[in-house]
mmCIF file of C-alpha atoms (C1' of nucleotides) in Angstrom:
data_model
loop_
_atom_site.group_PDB
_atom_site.id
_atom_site.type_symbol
_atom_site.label_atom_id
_atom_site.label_comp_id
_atom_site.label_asym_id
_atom_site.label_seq_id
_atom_site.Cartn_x
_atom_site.Cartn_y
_atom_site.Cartn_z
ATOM 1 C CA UNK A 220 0.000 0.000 0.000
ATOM 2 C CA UNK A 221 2.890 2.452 0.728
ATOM 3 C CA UNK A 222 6.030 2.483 -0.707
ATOM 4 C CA UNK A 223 8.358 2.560 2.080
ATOM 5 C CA UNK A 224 10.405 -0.628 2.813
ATOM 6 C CA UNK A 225 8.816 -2.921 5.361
ATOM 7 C CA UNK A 226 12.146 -4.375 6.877
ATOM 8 C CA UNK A 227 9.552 -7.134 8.567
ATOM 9 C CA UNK A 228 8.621 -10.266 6.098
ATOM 10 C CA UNK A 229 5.604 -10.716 7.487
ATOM 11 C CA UNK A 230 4.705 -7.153 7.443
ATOM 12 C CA UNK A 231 5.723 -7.807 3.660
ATOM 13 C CA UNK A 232 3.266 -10.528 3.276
ATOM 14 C CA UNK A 233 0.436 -8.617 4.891
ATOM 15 C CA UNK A 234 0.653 -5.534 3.135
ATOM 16 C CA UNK A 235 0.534 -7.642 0.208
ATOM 17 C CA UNK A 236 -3.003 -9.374 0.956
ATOM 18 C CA UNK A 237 -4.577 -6.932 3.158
ATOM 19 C CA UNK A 238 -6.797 -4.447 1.646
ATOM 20 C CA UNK A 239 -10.840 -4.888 2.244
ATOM 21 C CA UNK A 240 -11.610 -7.063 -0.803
ATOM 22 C CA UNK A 241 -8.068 -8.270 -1.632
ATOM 23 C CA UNK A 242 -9.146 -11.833 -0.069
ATOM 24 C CA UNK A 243 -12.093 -11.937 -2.074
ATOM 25 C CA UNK A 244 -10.966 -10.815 -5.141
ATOM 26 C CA UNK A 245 -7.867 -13.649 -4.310
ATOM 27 C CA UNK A 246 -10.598 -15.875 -4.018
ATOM 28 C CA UNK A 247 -12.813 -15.023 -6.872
ATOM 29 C CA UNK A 248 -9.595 -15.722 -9.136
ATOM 30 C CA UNK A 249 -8.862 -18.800 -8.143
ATOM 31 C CA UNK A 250 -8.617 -21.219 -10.739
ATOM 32 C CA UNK A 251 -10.178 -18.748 -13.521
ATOM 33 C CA UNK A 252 -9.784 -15.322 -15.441
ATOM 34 C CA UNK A 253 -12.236 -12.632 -14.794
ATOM 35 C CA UNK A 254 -13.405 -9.699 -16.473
ATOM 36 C CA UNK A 255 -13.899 -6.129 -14.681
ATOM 37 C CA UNK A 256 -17.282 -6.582 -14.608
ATOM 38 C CA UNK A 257 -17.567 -9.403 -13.663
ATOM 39 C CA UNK A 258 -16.065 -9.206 -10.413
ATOM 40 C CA UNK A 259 -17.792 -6.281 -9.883
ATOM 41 C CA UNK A 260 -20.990 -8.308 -10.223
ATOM 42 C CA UNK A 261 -19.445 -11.209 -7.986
ATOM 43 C CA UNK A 262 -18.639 -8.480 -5.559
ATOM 44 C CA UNK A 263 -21.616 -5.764 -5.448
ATOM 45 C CA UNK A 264 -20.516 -4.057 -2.540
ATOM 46 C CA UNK A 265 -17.448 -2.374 -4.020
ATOM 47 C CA UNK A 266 -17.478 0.430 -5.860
ATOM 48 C CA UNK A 267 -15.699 0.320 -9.462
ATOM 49 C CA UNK A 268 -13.082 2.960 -7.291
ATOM 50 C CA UNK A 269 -12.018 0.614 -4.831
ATOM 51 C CA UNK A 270 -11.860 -2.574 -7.131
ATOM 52 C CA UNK A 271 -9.820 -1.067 -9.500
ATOM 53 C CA UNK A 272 -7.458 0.463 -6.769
ATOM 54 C CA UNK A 273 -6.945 -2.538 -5.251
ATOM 55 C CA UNK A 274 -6.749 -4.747 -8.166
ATOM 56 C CA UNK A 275 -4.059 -2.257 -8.966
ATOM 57 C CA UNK A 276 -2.541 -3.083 -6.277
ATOM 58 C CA UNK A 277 -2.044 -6.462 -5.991
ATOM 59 C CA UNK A 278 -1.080 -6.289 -10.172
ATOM 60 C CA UNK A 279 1.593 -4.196 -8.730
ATOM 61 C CA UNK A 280 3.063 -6.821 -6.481
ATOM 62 C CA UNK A 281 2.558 -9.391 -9.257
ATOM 63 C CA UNK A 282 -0.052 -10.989 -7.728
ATOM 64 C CA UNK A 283 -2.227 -10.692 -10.642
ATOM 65 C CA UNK A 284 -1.746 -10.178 -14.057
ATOM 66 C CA UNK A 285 -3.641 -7.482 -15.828
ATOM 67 C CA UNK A 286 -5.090 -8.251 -19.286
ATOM 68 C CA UNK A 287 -6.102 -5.210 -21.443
ATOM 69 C CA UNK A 288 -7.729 -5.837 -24.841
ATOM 70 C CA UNK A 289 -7.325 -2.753 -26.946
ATOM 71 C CA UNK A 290 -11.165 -3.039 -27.801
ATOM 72 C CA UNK A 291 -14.184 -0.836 -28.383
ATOM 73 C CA UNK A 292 -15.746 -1.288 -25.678
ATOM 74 C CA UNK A 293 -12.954 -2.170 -23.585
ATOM 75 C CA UNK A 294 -12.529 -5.509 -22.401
ATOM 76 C CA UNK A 295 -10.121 -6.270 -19.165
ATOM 77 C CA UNK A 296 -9.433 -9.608 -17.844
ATOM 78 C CA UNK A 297 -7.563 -10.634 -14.405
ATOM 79 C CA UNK A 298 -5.875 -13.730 -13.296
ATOM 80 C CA UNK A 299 -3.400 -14.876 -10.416
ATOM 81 C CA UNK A 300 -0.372 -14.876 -11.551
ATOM 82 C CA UNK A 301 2.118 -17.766 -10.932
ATOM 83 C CA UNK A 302 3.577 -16.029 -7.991
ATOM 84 C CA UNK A 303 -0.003 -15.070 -7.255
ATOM 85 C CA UNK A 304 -1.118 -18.763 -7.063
ATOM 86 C CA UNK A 305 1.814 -19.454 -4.177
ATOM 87 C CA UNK A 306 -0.638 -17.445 -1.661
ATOM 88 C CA UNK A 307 -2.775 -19.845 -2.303
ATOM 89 C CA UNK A 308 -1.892 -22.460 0.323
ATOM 90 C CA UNK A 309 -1.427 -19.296 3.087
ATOM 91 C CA UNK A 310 -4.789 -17.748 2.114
ATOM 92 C CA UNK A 311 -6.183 -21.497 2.752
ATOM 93 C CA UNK A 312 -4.585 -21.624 6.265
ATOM 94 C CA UNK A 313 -5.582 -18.547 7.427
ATOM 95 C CA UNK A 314 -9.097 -19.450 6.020
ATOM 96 C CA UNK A 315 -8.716 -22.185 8.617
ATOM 97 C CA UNK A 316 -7.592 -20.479 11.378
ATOM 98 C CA UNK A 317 -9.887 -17.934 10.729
ATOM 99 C CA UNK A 318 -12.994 -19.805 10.695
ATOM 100 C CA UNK A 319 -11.571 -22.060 13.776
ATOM 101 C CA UNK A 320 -11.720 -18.019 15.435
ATOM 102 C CA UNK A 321 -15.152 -17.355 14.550
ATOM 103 C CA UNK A 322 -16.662 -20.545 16.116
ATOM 104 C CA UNK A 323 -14.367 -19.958 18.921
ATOM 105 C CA UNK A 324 -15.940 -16.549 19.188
ATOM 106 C CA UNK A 325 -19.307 -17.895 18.967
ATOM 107 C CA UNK A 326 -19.397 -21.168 21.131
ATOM 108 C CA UNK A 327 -16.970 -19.780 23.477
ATOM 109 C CA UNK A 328 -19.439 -17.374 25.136
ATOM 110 C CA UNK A 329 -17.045 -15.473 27.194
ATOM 111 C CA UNK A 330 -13.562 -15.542 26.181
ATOM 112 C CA UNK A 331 -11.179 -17.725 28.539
ATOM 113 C CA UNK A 332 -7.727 -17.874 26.906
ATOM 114 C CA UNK A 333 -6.762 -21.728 26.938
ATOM 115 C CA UNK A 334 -2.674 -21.013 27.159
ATOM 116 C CA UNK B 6 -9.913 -4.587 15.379
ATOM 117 C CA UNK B 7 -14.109 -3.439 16.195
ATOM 118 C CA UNK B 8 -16.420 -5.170 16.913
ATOM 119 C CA UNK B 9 -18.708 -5.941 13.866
ATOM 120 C CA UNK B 10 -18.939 -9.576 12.233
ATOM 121 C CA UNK B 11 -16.472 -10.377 9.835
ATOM 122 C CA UNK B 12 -17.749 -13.285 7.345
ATOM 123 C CA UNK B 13 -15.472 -13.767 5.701
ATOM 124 C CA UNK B 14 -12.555 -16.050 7.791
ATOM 125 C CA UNK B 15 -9.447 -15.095 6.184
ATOM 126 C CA UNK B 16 -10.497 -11.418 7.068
ATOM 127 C CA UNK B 17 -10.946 -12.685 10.693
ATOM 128 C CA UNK B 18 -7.638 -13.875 10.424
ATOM 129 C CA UNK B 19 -5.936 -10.914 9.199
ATOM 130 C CA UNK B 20 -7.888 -9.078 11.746
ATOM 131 C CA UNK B 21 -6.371 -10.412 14.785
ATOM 132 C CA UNK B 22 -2.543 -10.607 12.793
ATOM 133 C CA UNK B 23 -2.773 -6.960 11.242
ATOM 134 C CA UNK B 24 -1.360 -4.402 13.691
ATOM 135 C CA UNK B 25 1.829 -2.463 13.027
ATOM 136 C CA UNK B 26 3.219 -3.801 15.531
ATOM 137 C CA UNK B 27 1.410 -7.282 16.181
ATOM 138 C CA UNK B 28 3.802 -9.423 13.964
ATOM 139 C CA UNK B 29 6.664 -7.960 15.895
ATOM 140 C CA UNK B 30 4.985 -8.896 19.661
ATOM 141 C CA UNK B 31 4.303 -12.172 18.472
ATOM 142 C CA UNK B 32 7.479 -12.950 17.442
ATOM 143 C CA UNK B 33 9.093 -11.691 20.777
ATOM 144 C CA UNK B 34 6.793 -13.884 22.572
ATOM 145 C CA UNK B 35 7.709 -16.374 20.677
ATOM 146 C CA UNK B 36 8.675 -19.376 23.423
ATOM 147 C CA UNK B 37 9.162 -16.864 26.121
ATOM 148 C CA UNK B 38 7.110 -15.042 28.504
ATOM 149 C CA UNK B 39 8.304 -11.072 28.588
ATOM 150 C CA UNK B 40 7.058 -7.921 30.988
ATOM 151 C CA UNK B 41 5.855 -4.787 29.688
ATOM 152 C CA UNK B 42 9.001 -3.369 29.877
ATOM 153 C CA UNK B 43 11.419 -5.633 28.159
ATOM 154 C CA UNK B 44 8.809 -5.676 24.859
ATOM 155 C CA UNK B 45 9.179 -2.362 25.665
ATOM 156 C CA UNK B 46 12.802 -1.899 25.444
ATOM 157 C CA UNK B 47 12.834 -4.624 22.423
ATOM 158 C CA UNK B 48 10.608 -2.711 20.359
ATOM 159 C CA UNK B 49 12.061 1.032 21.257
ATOM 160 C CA UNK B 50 9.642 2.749 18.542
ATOM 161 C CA UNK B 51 6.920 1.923 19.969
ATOM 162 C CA UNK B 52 5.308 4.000 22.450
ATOM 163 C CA UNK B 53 3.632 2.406 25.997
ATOM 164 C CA UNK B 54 0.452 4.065 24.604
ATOM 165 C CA UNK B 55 0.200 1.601 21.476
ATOM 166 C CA UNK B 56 2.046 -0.947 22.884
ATOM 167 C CA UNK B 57 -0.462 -1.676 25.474
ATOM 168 C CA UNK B 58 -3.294 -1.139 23.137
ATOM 169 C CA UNK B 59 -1.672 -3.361 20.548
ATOM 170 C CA UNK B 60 -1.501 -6.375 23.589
ATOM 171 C CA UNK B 61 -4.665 -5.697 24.698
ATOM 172 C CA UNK B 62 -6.108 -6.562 21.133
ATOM 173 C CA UNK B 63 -3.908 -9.475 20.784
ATOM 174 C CA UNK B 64 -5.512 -11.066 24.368
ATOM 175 C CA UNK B 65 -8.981 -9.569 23.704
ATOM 176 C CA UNK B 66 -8.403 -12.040 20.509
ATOM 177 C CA UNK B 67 -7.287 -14.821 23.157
ATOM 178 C CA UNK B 68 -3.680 -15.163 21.265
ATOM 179 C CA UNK B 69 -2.106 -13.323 23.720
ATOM 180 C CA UNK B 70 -2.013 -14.257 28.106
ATOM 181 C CA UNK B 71 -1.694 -11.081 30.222
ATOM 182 C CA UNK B 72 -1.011 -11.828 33.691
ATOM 183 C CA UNK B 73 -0.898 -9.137 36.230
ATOM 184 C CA UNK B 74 0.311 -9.575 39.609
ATOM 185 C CA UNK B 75 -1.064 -7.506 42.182
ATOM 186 C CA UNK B 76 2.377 -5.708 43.503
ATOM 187 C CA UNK B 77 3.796 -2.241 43.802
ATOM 188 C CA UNK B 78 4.988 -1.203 41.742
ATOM 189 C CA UNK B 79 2.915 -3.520 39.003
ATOM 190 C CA UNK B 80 4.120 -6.475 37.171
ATOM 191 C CA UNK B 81 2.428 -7.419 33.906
ATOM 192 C CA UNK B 82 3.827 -10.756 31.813
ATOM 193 C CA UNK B 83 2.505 -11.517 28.910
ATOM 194 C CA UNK B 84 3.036 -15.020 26.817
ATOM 195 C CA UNK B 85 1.359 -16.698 23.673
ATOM 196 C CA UNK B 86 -1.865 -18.930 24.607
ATOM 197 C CA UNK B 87 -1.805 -21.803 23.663
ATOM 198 C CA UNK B 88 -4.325 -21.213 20.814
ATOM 199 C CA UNK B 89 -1.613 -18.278 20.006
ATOM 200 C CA UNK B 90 0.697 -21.099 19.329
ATOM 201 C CA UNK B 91 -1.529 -22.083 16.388
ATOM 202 C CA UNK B 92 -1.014 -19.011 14.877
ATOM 203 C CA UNK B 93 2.866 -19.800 14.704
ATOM 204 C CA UNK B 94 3.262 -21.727 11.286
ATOM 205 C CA UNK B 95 1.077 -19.080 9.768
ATOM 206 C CA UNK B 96 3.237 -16.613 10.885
ATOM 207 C CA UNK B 97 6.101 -18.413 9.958
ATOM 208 C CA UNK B 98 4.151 -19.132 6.189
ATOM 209 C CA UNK B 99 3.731 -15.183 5.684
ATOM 210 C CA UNK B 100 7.417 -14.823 6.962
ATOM 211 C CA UNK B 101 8.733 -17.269 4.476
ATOM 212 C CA UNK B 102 6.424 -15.670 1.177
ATOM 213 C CA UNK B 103 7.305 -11.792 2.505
ATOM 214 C CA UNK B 104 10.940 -12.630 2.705
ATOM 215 C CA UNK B 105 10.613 -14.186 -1.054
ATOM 216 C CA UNK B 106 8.536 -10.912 -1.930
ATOM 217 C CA UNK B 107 11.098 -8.721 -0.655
ATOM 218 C CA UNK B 108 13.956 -10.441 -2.672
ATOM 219 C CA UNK B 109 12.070 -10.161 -5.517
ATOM 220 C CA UNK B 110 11.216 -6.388 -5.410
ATOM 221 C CA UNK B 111 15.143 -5.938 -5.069
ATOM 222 C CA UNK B 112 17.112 -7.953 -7.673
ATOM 223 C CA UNK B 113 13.628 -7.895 -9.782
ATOM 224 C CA UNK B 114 14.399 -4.607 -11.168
ATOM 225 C CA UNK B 115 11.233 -3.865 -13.348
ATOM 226 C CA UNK B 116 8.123 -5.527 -12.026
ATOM 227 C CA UNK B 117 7.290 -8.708 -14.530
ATOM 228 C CA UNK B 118 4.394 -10.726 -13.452
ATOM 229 C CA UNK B 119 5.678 -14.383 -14.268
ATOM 230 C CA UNK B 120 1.814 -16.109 -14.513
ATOM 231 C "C1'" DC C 2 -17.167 -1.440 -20.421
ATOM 232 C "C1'" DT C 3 -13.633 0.127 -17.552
ATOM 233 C "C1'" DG C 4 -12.130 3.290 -15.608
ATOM 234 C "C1'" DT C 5 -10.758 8.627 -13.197
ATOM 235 C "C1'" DA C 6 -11.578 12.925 -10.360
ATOM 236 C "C1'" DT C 7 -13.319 14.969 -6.105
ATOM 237 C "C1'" DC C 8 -14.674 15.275 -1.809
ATOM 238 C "C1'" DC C 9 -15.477 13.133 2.679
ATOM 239 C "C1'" DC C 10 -15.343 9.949 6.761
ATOM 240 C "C1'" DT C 11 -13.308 6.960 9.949
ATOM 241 C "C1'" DA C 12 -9.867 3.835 11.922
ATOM 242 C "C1'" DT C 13 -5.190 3.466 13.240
ATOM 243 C "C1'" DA C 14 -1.494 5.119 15.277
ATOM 244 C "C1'" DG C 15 1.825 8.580 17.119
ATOM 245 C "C1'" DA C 16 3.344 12.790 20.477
ATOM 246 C "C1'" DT C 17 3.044 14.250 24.730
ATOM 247 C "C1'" DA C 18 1.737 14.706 29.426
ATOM 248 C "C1'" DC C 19 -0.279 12.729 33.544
ATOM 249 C "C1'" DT C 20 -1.199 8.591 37.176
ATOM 250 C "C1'" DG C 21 -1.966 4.442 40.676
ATOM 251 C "C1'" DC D 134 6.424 -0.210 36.277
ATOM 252 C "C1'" DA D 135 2.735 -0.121 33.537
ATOM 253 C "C1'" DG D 136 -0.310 2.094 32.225
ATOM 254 C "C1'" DT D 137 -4.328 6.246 30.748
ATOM 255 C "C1'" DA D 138 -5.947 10.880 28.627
ATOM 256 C "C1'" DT D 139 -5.819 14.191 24.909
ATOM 257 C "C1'" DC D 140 -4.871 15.823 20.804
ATOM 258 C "C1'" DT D 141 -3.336 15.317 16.110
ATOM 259 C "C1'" DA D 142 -1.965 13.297 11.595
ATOM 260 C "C1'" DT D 143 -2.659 10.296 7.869
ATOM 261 C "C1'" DA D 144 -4.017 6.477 4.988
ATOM 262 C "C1'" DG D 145 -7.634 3.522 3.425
ATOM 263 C "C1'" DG D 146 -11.988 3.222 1.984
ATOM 264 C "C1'" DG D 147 -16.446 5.081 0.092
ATOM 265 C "C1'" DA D 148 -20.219 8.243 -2.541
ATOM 266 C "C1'" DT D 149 -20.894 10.459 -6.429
ATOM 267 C "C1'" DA D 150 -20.200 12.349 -10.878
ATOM 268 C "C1'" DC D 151 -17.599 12.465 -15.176
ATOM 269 C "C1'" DA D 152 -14.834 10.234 -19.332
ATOM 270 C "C1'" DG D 153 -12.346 7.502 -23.148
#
DNA sequence: CTGTATCCCTATAGATACTG
DNA sequence: CAGTATCTATAGGGATACAG
């Protein structure tokens, strides 16, 4: 998000993949090209602003690859890149541990750290 | 970091890891119990004000132990839960893809998405 | 269809001073 | 020692309108 160096790795890695809808872009890319628009239908709660900025963003970290067709109408398509597709496996564990938090959160009625 | 319901899990995730200063606690904590004071003095940016606040996040999440014992003046220790511990190969996952990230961006030169 | 330009709001975090 | 209170700065995200 900013250009500074981030002398911490996982700072690195986070900067990388957070952003509101990064994850669900991620995950709407998974295994197929999209069009513009049609992430923006798969995702109606962003404005065409904020997709495009942070589609930007992760095409600038090489995350995704950016596909412009010099058409009339345009026509843009976006896929993980090869580099992209290595987040895949951390995306899927935090998934995990995510949705191990959630039930935790729910279930657990107060919280009472188990450590 | 509030309080509203995140549905989606790898948010969740990213929600208890993403803090400025959160990867860098966690990784002090890492197999040792510390005081206030020596995170304190390992993490010299970081003001008591955030510091605390960043902690108190990390246990309201239940990643984090903060035990206070009732003395004057005050000692506070905090350790990694046990459900913390969990969060360990993830952290060590981002580590591992930032540090790749960060070689790239240097002897990259021009950004070339490889997909 | 796929964007950009503006303006605005809020969350995060930092500086600084005070406290049990 | 381990905090809290106030004030401020900024970056990320969003609403809305315009454009190639």
């Amino acid at each position: 998000m900013n250009e500074e160096k981030l002398f911490c790795p996982v700072e690195k890695a986070l900067a990388v993949i957070s952003g509101k809808w990064k994850p669900h872009i991620f995950r709407h890319l998974i295994g197929r090209t999209k069009r513009f628009g049609e992430l923006q239908r798969a995702l109606p709660q962003v404005t065409r602003k904020i997709l495009t900025q942070q589609l930007r963003e992760l095409a600038d970290d090489g995350v995704v690859i950016r596909n412009v067709y010099p058409q009339v109408p345009p026509k843009v398509e976006y896929s993980l890149s090869d580099y992209g597709k290595t987040l895949i496996p951390i995306m899927s564990s935090l998934s995990g541990w995510g949705q191990a938090h959630i039930e935790r959160d729910n279930h657990g009625g107060a919280k009472q750290p188990d450590g």
